[in-house]
Coordinates of C-alpha atoms in Angstrom, one line a residue:
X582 CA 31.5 124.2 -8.7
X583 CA 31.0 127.6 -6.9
X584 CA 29.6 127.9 -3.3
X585 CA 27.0 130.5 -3.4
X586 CA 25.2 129.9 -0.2
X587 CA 23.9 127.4 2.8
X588 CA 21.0 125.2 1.9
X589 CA 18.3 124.1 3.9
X590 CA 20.3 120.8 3.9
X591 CA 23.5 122.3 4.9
X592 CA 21.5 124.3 7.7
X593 CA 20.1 120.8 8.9
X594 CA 23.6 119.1 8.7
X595 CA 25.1 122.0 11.0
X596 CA 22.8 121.8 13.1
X597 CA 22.5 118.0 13.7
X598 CA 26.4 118.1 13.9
X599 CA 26.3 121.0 17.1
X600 CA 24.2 118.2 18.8
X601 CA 26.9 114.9 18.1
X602 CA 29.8 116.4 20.1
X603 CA 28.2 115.1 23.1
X604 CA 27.5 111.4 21.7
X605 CA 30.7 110.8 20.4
X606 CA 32.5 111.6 23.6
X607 CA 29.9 109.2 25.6
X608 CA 31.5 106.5 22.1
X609 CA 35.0 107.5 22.5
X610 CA 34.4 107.2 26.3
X611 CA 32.8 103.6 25.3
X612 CA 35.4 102.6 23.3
X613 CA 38.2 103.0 25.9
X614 CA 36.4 100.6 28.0
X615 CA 35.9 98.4 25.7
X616 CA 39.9 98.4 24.6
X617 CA 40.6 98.3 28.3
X618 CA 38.6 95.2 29.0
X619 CA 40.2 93.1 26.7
X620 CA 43.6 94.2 27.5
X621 CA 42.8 93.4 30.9
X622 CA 41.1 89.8 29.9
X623 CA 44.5 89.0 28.5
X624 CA 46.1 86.2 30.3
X625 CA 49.3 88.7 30.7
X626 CA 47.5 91.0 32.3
X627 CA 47.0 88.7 35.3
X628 CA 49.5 88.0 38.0
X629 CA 47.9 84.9 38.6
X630 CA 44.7 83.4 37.3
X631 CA 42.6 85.2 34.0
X632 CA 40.5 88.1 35.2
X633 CA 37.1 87.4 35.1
X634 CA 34.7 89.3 32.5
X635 CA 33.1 91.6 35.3
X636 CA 36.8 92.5 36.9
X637 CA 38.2 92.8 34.1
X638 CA 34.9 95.3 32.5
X639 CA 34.9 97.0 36.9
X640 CA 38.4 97.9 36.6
X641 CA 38.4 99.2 33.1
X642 CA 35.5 101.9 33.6
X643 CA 37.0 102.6 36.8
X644 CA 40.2 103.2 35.1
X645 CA 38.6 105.3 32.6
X646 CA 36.5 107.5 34.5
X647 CA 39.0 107.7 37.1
X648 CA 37.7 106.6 39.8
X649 CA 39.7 104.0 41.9
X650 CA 36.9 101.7 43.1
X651 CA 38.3 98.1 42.9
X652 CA 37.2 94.8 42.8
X653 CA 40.6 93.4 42.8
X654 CA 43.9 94.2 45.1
X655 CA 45.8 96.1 42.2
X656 CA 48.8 95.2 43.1
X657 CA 48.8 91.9 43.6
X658 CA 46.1 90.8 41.2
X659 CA 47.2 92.4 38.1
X660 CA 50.8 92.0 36.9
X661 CA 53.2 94.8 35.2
X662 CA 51.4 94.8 31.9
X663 CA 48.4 95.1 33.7
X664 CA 49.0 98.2 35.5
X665 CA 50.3 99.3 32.7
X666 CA 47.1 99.1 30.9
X667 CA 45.1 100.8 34.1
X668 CA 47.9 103.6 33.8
X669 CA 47.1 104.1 30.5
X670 CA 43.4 104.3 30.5
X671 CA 43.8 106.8 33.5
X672 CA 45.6 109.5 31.9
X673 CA 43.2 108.6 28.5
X674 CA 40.1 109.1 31.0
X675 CA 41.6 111.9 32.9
X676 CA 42.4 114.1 29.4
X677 CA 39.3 113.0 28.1
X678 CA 39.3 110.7 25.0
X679 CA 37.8 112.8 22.4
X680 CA 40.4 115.7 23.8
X681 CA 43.3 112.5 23.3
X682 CA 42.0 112.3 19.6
X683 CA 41.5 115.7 19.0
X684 CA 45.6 116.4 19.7
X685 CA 46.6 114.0 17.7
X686 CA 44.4 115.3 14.8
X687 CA 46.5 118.7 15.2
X688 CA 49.6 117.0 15.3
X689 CA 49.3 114.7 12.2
X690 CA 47.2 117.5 10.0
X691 CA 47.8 120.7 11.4
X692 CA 44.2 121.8 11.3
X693 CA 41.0 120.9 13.2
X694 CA 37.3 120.8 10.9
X695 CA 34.6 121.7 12.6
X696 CA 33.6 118.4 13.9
X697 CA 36.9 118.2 15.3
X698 CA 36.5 121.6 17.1
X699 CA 33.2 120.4 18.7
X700 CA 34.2 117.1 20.0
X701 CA 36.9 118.8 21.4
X702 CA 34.9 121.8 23.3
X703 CA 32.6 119.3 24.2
X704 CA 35.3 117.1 25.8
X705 CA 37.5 119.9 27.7
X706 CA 34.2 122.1 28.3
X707 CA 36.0 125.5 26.4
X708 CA 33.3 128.2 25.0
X709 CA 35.6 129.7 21.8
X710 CA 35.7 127.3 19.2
X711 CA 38.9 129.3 17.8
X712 CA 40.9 128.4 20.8
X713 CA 40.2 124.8 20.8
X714 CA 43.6 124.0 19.5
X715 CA 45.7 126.1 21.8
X716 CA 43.7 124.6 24.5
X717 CA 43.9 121.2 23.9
X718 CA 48.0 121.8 23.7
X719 CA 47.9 123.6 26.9
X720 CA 45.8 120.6 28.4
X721 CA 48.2 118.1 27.8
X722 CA 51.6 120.5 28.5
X723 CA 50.2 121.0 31.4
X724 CA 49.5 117.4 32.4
X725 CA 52.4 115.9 31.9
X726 CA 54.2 119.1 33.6
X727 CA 52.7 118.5 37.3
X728 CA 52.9 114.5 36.5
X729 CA 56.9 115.2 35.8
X730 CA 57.2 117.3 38.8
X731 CA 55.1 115.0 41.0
X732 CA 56.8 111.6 39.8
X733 CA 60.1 113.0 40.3
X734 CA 59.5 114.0 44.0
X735 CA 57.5 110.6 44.3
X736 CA 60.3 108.7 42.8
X737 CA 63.5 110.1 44.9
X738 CA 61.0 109.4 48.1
X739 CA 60.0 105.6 47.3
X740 CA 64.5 105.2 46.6
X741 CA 66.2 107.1 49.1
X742 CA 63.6 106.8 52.2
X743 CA 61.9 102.8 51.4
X744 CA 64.9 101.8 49.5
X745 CA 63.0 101.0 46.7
X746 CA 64.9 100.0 43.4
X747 CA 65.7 102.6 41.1
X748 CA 63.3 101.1 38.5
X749 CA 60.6 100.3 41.1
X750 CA 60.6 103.4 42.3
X751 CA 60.0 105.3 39.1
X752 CA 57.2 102.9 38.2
X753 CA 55.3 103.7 42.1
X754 CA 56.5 107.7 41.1
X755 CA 55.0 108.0 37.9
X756 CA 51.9 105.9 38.6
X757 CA 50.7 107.7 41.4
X758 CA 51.9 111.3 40.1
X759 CA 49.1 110.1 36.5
X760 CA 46.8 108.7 38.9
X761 CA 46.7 111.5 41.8
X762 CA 46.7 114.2 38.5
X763 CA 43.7 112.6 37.3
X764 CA 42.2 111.9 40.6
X765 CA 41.9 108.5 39.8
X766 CA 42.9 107.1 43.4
X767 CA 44.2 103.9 41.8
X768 CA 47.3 102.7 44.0
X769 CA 50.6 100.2 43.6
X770 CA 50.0 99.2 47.2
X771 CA 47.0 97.2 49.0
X772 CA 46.2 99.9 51.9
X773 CA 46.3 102.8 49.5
X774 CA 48.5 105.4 51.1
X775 CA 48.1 104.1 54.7
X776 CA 51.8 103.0 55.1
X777 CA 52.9 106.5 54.7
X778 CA 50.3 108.5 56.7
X779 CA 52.5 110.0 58.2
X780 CA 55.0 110.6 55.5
X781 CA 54.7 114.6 53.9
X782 CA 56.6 113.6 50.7
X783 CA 54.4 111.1 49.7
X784 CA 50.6 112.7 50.7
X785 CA 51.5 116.2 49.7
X786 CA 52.9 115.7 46.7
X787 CA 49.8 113.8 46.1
X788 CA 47.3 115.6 47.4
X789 CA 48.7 119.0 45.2
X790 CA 48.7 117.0 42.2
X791 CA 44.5 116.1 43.0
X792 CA 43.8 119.6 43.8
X793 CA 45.4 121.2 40.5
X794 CA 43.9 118.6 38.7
X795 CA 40.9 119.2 40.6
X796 CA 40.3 122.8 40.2
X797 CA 40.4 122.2 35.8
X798 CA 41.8 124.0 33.1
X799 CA 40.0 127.6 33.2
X800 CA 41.2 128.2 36.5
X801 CA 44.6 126.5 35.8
X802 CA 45.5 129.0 32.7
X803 CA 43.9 131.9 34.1
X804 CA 46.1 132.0 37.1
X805 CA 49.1 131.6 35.5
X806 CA 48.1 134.0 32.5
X807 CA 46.9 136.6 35.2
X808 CA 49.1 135.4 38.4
X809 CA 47.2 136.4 41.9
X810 CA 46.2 139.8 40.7
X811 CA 42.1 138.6 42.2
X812 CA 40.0 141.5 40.5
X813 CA 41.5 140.3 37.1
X814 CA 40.2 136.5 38.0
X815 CA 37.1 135.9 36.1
X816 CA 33.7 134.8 38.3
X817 CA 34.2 131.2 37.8
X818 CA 38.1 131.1 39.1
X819 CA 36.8 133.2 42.1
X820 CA 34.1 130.8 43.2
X821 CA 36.2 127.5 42.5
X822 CA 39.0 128.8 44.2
X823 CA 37.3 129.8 47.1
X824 CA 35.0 127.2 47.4
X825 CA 38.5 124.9 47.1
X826 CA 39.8 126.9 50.1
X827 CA 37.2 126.8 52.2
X828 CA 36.4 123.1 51.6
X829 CA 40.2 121.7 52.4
X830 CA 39.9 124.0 55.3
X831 CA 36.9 122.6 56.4
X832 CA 37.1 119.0 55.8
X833 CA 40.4 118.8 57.3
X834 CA 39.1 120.4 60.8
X835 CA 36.0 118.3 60.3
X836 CA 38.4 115.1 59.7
X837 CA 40.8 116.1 62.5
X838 CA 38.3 116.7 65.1
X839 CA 35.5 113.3 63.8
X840 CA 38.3 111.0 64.0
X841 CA 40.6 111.6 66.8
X842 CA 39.0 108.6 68.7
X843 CA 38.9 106.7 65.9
X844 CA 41.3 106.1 62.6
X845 CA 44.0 108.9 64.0
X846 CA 44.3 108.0 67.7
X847 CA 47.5 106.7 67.8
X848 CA 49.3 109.7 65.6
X849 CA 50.6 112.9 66.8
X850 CA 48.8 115.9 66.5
X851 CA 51.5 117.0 63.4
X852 CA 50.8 113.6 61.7
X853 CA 47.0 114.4 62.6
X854 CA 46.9 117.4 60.7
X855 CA 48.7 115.4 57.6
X856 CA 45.8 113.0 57.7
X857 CA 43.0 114.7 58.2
X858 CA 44.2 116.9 55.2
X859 CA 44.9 114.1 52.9
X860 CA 41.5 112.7 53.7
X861 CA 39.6 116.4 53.0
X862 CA 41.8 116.4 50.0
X863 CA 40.6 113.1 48.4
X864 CA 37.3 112.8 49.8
X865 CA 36.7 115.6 46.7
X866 CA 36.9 112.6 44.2
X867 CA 40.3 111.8 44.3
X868 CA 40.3 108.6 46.3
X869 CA 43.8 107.7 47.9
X870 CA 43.1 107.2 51.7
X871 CA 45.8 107.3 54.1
X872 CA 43.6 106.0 57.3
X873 CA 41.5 103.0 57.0
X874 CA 37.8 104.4 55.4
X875 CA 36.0 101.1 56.9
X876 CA 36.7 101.7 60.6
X877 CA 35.5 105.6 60.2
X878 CA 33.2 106.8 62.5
X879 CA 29.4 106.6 60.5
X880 CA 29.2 110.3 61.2
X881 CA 32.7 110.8 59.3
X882 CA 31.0 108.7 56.6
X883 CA 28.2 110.9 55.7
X884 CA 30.6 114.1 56.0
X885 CA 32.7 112.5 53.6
X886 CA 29.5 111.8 51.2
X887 CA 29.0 115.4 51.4
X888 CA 32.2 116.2 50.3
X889 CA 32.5 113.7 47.9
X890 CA 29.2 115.1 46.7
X891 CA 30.3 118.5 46.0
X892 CA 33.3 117.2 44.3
X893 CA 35.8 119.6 42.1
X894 CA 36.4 121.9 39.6
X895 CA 34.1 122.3 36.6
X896 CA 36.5 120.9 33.5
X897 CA 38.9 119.7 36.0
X898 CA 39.8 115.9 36.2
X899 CA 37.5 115.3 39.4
X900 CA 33.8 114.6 39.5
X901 CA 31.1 115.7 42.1
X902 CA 28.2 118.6 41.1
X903 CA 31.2 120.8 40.9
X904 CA 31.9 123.2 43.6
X905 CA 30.6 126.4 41.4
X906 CA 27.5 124.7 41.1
X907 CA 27.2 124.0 45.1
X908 CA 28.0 128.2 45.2
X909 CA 25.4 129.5 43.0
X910 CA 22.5 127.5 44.5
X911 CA 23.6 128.4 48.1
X912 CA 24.3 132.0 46.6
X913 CA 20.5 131.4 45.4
X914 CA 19.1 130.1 48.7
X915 CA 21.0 133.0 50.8
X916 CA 19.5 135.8 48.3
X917 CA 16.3 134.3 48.3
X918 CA 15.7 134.1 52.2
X919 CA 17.1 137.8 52.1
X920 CA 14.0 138.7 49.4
X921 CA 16.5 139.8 47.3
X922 CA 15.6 140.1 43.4
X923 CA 18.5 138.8 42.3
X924 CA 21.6 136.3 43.3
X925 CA 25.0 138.1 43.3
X926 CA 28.0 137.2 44.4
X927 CA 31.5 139.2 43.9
X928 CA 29.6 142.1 42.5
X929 CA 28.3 139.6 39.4
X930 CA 25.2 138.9 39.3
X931 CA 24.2 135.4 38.4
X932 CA 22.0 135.0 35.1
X933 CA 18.9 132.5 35.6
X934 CA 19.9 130.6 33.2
X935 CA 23.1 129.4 35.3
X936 CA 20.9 129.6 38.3
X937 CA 18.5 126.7 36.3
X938 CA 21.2 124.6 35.3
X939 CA 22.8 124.7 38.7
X940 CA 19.1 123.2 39.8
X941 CA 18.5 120.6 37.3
X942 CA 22.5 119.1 38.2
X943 CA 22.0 119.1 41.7
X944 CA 18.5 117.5 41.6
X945 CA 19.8 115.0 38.8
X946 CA 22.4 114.0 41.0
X947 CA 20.5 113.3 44.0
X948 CA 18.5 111.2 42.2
X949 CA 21.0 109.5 40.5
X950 CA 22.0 108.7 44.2
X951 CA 19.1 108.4 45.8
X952 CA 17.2 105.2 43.7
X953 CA 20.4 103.2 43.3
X954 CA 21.0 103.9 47.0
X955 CA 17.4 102.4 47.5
X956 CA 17.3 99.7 45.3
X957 CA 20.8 98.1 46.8
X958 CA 20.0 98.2 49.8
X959 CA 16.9 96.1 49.4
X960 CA 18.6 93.2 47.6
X961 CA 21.7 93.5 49.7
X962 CA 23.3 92.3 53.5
X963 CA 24.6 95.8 53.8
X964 CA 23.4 98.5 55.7
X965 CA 22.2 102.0 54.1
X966 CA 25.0 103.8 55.2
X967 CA 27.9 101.4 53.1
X968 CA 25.6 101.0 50.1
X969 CA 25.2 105.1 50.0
X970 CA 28.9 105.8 50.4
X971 CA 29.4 103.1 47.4
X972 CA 27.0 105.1 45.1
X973 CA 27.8 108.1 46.1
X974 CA 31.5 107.4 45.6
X975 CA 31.2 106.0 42.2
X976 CA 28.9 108.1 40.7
X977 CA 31.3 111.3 42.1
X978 CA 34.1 109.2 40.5
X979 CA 35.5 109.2 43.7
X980 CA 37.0 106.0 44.3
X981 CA 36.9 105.6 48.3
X982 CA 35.0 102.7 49.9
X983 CA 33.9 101.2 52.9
X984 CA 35.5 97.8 51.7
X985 CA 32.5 96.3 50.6
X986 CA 32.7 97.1 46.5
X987 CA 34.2 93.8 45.8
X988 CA 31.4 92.4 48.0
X989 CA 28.8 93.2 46.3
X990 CA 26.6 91.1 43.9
X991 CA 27.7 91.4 40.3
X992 CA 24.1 92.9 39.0
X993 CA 25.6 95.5 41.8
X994 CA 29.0 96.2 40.1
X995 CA 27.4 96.7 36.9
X996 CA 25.0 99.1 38.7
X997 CA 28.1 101.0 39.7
X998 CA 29.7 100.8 36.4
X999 CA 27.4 102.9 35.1
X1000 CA 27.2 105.3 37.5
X1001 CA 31.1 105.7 37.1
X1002 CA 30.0 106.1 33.7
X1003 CA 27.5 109.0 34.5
X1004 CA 29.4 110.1 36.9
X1005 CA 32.5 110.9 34.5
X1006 CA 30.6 112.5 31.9
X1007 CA 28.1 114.5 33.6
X1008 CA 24.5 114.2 34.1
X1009 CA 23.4 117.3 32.1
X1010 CA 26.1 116.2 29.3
X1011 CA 25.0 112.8 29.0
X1012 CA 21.0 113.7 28.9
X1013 CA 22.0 116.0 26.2
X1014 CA 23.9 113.9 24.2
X1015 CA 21.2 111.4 24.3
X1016 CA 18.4 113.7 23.4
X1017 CA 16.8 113.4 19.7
X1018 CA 16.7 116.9 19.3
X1019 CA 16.5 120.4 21.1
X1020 CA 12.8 122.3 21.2
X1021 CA 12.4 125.4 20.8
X1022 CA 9.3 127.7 21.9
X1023 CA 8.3 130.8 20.0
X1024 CA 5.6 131.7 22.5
X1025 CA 5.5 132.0 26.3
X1026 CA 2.6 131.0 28.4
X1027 CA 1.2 133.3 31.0
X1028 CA 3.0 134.0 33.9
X1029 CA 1.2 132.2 37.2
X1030 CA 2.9 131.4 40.7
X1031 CA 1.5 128.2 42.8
X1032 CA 2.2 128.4 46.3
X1033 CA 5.5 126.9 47.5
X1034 CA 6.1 126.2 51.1

């Protein structure tokens, strides 16, 4: 039989398929949790007693959407197997699961179909479906590069300075190397990183590892196809690099200066600096904390629900509104008080269509915040403040917490759960992926302007 053409069917097949990516990352994303939690209900997984259904279901999604918020002290509640299992789904939520299966398709067959190539560009957030496969490659090569490089610095530190077995020490190297990479936050300790605040071989390390994951895979290959030449960076890598910059900078002065009576007044002003910059460095969704977040100042709170609000990189492994959306609408904001006709920024100016998008994921977000936010803090013992920092750091995929998560009611942890869930995937992605269908208008209504202000 000879192909002569597309059918109307065939056009209706295509087109359906271009709308699937979405859902069956949000199934693959479903699935890992559902693996996870009943690894994690296994009776080996367990130091002690079973894991309950909602630990066991809390730690999985936080696992795979790498975020770090806990209902149970890690190290001592789960045994080896265990955090083996959490390790696991990490670097499977950190690649993205559809990304996971997409590279193994290439390896086993060589080739990618078109479904293949969607799921994928859906999942890593690439344009060119041609380069899917080179991408995908480049995605994991480069993961497990900075988790090598990361591990090994982690490991000779845990041995040579806490005398750490040789085996114990690779296990703490390599699982917080996967976990900072993905900016997962999970930890083998039960203070996080605060027995080595003032330890640079263990926070930097770290913190570096967060921040390349961070900043995603755009920027990543683009600097090291193009090195630091800036006028060959493209827009995006401008913004998210500068926006990186500016919020470390920031956030650690704001750190530094908020809790100097507080968390840091017993270090030095060198181990000062170390801390405050860990803390800027996580607080965008990476969620190791190396001073104790529930005696923070409630000023130093909010500042961190800002930054945790902003968040990362867009593709990276971190969560937030992304940091190039936070730039266009304050790009927006600064051209429209100017009365300037359009919004530029590094002699580019910004279409309306990004300038829309940026809008509708900022406004989904805080309400995404917002009605959880409200809705907890009627029903529980906690004040505003905690419940906000909660939400905000779960639906950021953050991880940090005031120390109330475990707490909480369980109707509340499966509130949480899902905005991990949302969180990891996107607002805009998973409204999409959940939409019947995509309208289309072939007219345009007359133009009109209400009053604003």
């Amino acid at each position: 039989m000879r192909f002569s053409g597309l059918t109307n069917r065939d056009k209706s097949r295509g087109a359906a398929l271009q709308r699937r990516p979405g859902q069956l990352v949000i199934g693959g994303f479903l699935a890992a949790v559902a693996v996870g939690t009943g690894l994690l209900l296994l009776p080996v997984s367990a130091s002690g007693e079973s894991a309950t259904l909602m630990e066991a279901v809390f730690t999985a999604t936080s696992a795979v959407c790498v975020t770090g918020l806990i209902v149970t002290d890690t190290p001592v509640f789960w045994s080896g197997f265990g955090e083996a299992v959490i390790l696991v789904l990490i670097q499977i939520g950190g690649l993205g699961v559809m990304t996971v299966a997409s590279l193994l398709g290439v390896l086993v067959s060589r080739r990618l179909d078109l479904r293949s190539r969607l799921v994928a560009a859906a999942s890593t957030r690439t344009v060119g479906l041609g380069d899917v496969r080179r991408i995908l490659v480049r995605v994991v090569v480069i993961a497990l590069v900075v988790e090598a490089v990361v591990a090994a610095v982690l490991t000779v530190r845990f041995a040579v300075a806490y005398d750490q077995p040789l085996g114990r020490a690779v296990w703490q190297g390599l699982f917080h190397a996967v976990s900072a990479y993905n900016n997962a936050g999970f930890a083998l300790f039960s203070g996080s990183l605060m027995d080595f605040v003032s330890d640079p071989w263990i926070c930097i390390p770290t913190s570096v590892a967060m921040i390349v994951g961070g900043l995603g895979l755009p920027v990543v290959l683009e600097v090291l196809r193009e090195g630091w030449r800036l006028p060959c960076w493209s827009l995006h890598t401008k913004i998210t690099l500068l926006m990186t910059a500016l919020l470390l900078g920031g956030g650690t002065g704001f750190f530094l200066v908020a809790e100097a009576d507080a968390t840091m007044a017993r270090l030095g002003v060198a181990d000062r600096l170390l801390a405050s910059f860990t803390q800027a460095a996580n607080a965008r969704t990476a969620g190791f904390n190396s001073v104790n977040t529930g005696e923070m100042h409630t000023e130093t709170w909010l500042g961190t629900v800002i930054l945790m609000f902003i968040g990362a990189g867009s593709g990276g492994t971190g969560g937030g509104i992304k940091v190039t959306t936070f730039a266009v609408l304050a790009v927006v904001i600064w051209s429209e008080l100017r009365g300037e006709p359009d919004a530029n920024l590094f002699d580019r100016r910004i279409s309306p269509s990004t300038q829309r998008h940026a809008l509708t994921v900022a406004l989904l977000a805080v309400a995404i915040v917002v009605l959880p936010t409200l809705w907890m803090t009627a029903l529980s013992p906690f004040t505003v403040d905690q419940i906000l920092f909660e939400v905000t750091s779960a639906f950021t995929t953050t991880g940090l917490s005031t120390g109330i998560t475990a707490q909480l009611a369980w109707y509340h942890q499966v509130v949480l759960c899902v905005l991990m869930f949302i969180g990891r995937l996107g607002p805009v992605t998973l409204g999409t992926a959940l939409a019947l269908r995509a309208r289309r208008r072939l007219y345009r209504l007359p133009e009109s302007a209400p009053i604003i202000g």
